Short mmCIF file of C-alpha atoms in Angstrom, two decimals:
data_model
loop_
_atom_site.label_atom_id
_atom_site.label_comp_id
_atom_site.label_asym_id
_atom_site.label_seq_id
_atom_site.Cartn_x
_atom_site.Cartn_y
_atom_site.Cartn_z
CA UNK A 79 -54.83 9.93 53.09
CA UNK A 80 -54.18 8.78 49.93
CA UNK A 81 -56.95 7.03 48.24
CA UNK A 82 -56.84 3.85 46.57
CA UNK A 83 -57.41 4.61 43.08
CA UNK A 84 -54.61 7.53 43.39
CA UNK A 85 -52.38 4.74 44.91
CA UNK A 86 -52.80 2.31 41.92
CA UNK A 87 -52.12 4.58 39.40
CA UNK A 88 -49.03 5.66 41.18
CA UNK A 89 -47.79 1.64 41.18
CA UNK A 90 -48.86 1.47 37.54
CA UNK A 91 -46.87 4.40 36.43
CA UNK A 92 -43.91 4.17 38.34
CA UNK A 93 -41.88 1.11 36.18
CA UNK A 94 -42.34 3.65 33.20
CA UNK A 95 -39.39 5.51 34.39
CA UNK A 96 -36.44 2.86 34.36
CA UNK A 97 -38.45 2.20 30.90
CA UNK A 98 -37.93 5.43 29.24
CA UNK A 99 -33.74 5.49 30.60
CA UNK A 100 -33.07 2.03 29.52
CA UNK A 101 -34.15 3.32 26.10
CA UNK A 102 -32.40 6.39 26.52
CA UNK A 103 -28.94 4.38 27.51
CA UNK A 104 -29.92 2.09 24.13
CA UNK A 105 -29.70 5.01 21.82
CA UNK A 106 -26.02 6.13 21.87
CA UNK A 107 -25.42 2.38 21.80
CA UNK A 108 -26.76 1.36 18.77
CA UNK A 109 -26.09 4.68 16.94
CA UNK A 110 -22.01 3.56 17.37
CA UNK A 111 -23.01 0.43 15.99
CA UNK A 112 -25.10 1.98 13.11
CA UNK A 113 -21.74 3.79 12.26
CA UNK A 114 -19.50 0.74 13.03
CA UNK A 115 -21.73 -1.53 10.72
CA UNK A 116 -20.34 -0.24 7.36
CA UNK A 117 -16.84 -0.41 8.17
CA UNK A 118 -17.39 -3.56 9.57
CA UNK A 119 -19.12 -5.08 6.89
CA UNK A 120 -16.54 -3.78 4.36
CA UNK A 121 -13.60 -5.97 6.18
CA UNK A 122 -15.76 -8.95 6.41
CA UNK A 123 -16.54 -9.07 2.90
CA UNK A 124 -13.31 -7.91 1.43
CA UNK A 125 -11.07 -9.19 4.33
CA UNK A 126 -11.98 -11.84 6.31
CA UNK A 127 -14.36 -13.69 3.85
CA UNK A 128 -11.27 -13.62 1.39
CA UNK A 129 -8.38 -14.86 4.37
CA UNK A 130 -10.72 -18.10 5.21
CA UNK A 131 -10.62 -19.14 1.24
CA UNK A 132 -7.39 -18.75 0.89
CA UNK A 133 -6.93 -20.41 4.44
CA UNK A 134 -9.24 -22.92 2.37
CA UNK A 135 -7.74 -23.35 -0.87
CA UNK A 136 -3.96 -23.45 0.48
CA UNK A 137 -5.14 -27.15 2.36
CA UNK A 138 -6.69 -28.08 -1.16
CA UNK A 139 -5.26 -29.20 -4.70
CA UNK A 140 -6.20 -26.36 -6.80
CA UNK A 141 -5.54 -25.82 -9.88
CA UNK A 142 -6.18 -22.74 -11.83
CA UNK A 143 -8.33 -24.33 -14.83
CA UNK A 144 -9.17 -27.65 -12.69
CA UNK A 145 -10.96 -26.20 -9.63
CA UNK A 146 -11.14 -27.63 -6.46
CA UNK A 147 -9.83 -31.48 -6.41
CA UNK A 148 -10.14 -32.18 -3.51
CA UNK A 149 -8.18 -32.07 0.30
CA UNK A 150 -4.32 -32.52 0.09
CA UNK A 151 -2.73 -31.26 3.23
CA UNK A 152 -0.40 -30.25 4.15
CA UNK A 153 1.27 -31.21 0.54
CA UNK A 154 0.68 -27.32 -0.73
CA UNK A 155 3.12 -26.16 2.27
CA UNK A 156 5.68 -28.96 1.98
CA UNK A 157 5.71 -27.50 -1.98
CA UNK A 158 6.02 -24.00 -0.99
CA UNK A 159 9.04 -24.96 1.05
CA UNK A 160 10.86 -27.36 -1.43
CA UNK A 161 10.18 -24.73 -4.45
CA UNK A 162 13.49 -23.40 -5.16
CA UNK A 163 13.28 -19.80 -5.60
CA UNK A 164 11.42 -19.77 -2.11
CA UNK A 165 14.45 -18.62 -0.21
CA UNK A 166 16.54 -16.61 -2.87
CA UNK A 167 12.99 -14.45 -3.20
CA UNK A 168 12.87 -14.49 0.56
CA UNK A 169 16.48 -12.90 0.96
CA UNK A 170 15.81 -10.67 -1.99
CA UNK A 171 12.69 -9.21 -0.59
CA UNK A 172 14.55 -8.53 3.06
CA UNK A 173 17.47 -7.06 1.26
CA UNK A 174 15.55 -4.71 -0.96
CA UNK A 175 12.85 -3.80 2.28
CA UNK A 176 15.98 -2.88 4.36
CA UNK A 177 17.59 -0.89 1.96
CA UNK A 178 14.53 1.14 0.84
CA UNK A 179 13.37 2.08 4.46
CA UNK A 180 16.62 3.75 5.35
CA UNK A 181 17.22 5.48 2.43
CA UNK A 182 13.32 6.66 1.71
CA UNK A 183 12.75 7.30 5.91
CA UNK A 184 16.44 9.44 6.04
CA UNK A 185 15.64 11.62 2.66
CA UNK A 186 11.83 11.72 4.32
CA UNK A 187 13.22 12.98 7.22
CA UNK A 188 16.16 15.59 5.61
CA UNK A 189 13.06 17.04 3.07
CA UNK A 190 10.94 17.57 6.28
CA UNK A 191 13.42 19.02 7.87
CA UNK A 192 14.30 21.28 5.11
CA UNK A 193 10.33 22.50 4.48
CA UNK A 194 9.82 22.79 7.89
CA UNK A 195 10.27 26.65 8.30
CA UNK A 196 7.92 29.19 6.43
CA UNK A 197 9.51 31.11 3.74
CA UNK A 198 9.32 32.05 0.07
CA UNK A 199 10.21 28.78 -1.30
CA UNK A 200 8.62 27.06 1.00
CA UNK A 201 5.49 26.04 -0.29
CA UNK A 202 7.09 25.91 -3.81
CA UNK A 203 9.42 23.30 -2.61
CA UNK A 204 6.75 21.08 -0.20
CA UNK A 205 4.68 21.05 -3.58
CA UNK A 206 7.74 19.75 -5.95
CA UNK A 207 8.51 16.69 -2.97
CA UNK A 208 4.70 15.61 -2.86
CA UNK A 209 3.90 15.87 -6.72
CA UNK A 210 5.53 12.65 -7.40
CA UNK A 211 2.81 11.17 -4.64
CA UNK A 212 -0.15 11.76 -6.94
CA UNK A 213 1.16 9.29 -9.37
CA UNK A 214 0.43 5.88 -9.10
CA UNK A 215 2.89 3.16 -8.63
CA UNK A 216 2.20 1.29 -11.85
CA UNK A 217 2.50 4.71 -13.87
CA UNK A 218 5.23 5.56 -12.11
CA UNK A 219 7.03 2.14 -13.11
CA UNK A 220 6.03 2.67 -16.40
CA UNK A 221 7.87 6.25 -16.78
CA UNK A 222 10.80 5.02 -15.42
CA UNK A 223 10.81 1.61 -17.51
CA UNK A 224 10.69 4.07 -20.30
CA UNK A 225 13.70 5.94 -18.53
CA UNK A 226 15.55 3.20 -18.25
CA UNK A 227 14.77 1.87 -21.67
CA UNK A 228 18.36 1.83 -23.63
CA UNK A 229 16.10 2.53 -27.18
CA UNK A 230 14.49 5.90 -25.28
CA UNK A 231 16.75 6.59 -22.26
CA UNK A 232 17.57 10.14 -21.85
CA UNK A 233 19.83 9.29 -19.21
CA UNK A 234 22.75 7.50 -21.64
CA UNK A 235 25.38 10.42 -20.86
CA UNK A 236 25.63 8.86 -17.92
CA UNK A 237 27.43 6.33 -19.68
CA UNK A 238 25.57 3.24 -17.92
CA UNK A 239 24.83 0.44 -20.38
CA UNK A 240 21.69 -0.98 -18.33
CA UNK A 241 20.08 0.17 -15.52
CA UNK A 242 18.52 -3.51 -15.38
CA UNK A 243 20.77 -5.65 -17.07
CA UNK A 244 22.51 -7.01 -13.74
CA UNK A 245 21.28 -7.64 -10.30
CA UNK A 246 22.33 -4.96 -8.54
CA UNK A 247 21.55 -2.35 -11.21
CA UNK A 248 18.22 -3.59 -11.30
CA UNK A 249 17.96 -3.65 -7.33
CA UNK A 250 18.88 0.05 -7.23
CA UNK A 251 17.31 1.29 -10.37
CA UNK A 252 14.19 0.11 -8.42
CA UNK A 253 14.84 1.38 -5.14
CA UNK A 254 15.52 5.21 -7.19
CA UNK A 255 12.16 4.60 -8.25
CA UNK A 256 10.38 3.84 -4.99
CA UNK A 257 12.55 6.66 -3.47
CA UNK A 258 11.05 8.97 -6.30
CA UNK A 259 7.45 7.97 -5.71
CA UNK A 260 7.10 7.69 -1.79
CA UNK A 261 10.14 10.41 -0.25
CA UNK A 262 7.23 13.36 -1.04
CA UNK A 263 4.48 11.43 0.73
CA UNK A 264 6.72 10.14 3.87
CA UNK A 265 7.93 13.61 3.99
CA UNK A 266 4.47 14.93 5.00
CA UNK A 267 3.54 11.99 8.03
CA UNK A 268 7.01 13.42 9.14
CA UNK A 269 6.46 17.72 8.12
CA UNK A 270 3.07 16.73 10.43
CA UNK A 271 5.05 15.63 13.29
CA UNK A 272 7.37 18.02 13.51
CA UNK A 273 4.88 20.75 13.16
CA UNK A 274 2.95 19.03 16.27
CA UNK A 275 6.24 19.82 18.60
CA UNK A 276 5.50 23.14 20.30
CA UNK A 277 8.05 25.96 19.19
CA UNK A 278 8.80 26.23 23.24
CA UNK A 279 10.49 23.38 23.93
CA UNK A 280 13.15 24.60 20.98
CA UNK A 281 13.12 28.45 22.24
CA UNK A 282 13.70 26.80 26.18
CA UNK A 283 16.89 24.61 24.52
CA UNK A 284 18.30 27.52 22.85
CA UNK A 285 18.29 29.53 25.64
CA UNK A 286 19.93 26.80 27.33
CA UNK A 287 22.65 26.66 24.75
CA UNK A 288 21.94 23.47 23.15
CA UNK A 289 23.25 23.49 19.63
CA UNK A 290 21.38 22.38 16.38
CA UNK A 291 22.77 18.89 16.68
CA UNK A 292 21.84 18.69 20.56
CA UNK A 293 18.66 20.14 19.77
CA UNK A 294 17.83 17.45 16.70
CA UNK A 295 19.05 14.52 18.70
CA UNK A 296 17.61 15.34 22.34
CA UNK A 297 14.49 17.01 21.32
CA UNK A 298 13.42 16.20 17.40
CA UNK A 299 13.66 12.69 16.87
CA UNK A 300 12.63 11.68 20.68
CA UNK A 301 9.11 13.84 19.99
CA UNK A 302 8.66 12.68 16.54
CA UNK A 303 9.33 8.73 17.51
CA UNK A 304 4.76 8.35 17.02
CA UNK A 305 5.70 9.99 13.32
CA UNK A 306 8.76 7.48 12.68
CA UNK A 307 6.99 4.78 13.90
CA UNK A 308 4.29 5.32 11.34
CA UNK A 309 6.11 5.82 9.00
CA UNK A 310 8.54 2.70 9.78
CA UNK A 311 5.56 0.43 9.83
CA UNK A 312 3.84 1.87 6.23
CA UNK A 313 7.41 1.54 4.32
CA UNK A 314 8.51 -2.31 5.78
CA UNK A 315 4.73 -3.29 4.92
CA UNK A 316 4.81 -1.94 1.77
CA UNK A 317 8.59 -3.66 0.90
CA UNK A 318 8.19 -6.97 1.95
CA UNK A 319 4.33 -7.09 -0.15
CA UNK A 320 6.72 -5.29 -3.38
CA UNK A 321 4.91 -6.33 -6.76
CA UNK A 322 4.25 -3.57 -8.87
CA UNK A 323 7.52 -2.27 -9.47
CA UNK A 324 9.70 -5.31 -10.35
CA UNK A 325 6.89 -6.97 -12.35
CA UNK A 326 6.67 -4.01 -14.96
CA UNK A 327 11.06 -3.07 -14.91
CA UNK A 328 12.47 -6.48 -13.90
CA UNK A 329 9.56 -9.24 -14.65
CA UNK A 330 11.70 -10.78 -12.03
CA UNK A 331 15.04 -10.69 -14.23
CA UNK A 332 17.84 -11.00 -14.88
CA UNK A 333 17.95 -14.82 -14.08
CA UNK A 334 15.71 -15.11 -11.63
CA UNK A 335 17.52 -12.14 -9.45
CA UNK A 336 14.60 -9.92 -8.61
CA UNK A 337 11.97 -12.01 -8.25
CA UNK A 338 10.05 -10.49 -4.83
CA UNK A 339 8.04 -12.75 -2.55
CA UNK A 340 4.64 -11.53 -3.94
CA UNK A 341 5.49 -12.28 -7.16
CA UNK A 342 6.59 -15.54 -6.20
CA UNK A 343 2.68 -16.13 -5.35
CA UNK A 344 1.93 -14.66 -8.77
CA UNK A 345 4.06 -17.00 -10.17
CA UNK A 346 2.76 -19.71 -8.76
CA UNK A 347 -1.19 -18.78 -9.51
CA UNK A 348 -0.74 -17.49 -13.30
CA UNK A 349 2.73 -18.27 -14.05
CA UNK A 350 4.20 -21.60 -15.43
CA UNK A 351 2.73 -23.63 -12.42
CA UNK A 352 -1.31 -22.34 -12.03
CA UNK A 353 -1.61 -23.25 -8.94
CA UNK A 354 -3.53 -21.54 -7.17
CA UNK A 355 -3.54 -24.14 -4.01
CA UNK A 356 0.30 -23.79 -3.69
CA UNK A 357 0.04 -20.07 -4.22
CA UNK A 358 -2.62 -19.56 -1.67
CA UNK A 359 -0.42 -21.52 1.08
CA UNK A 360 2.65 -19.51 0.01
CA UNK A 361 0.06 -16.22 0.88
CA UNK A 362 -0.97 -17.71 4.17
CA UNK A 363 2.67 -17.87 5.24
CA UNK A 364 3.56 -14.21 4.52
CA UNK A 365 0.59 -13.00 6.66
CA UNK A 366 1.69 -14.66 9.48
CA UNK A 367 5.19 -13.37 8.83
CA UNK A 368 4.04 -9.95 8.49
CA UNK A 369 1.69 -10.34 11.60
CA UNK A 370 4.98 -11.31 13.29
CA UNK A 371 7.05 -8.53 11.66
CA UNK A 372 4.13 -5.58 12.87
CA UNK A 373 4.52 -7.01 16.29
CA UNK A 374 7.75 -6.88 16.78
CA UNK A 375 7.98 -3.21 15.60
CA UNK A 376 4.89 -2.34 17.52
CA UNK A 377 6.50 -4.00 20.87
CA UNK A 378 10.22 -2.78 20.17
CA UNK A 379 8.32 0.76 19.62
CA UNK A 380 6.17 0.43 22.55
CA UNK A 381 9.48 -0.48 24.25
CA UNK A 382 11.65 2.31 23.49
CA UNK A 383 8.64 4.65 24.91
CA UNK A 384 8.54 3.25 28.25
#
């Protein structure tokens, strides 16, 4: 028979167990948050913090050298919609985002394709595409401004008088630049992809007499849809928020003709108007419309998987 002194050290010891697993259940918990903490704190400061001032100043008259005056909404948006290169910049921006995803995601896909088996030239040839990559997109509009430039061109015995005296030289002398840049780096996201697709599934379709096209169409591009989806979403993100580029070659010229959506904003903040009110309710509009533009891909690709 136990005795009582045995019995109450038993009672006294036994809620030291649940004690010691509750702690050890604790640990993995707040070591994720100990890890989540920095990247969190990053996209609070430099994200969120910045989307609620601009949610703030686009209900407020601000001016660029006057400060805050004071609430005036929704007068900034009614602006914004009345300005008149609103909807010319608009177009523009959807023209030149359609036009430089197809091109840059087909010669992304044709260089892939082309590097994709191991030989001599191989790695020659996957270093030429991706060197462009390592140059930024301001130094990269730079060199080509300086290609372009009628005074320096080395390009005049191709007997064009301006790459961006007209509209639509100035739209495609652009879009060869963004091509230049950006075919290298898509290139890879895709070269990654279609080295993930086992070399079975091709060796079972040849056997079953599928031909290269069958083979492409049946096997490639349904197995590399993640890789094109990526790759979809980077290059229609990075069109419709176009700045660089047209505001070192173009300045948003001639006439008005290639002024972007983004630079539209700039406009608006630095620009002739400084207003940074107007300007910050013009940048609240195109993150909703990219919010809606990223879910409609991300459904329509979602979609197409089921």
């Amino acid at each position: 028979m136990a005795s009582p002194v045995s019995t109450l050290e038993q009672q006294r010891s036994s809620p030291a167990v649940p004690m010691r697993g509750s702690k050890r259940r604790r640990r993995p918990r707040l070591t994720g948050w100990a890890y989540a903490a920095p990247t969190a704190l990053f996209v609070l400061i430099f994200f969120v913090v910045p989307v609620v001032l601009v949610a703030r100043m686009s209900v407020s008259d601000w001016g660029l050298f006057t400060g805050d005056r004071g609430w005036n909404a929704p007068e900034n948006y009614q602006d914004v919609m009345d300005d008149r290169l609103l909807w010319p910049a608009v177009w523009f921006t959807i023209k030149y985002t359609v036009v430089t995803t197809v091109i840059l995601l087909g010669l992304a896909l044709a260089l892939a394709l082309l590097v994709q088996e191991s030989s001599r030239w191989t790695g020659i040839l996957r270093s030429s595409f991706l060197v462009p990559s390592a140059l930024g997109l301001a130094s990269a509009s730079l060199l080509f401004y300086a290609l372009y430039s009628p005074q320096s061109s080395p390009l005049g015995f191709l007997g064009i008088d301006s790459f961006l005296g007209t509209p639509s030289s100035a739209l495609w002398s652009t879009v060869a630049l963004i091509v230049w840049r950006f075919a290298g780096f898509y290139m890879l996201l895709l070269l990654v992809g279609l080295q993930s697709i086992s070399g079975d599934v091709y060796e079972a379709a040849r056997l079953d007499g599928a031909s290269r096209l069958q083979t492409f169409r049946h096997i490639t591009l349904p197995l590399l849809k993640p890789s094109l989806a990526l790759c979809a979403i980077l290059c229609v993100t990075g069109s419709l928020l176009a700045f660089d580029q047209f505001y070192i070659l173009t300045k948003g010229g001639p006439d008005n003709s290639t002024i972007t959506i983004v630079q539209l904003v700039y406009n608006m903040a630095f620009y002739g108007q400084n207003n940074l009110g107007r300007a910050a309710a013009l940048s609240i509009l195109i993150l909703a419309a990219l919010l809606v533009v990223n879910l409609l891909q991300f459904r329509g690709l979602r979609g197409r998987e089921d």
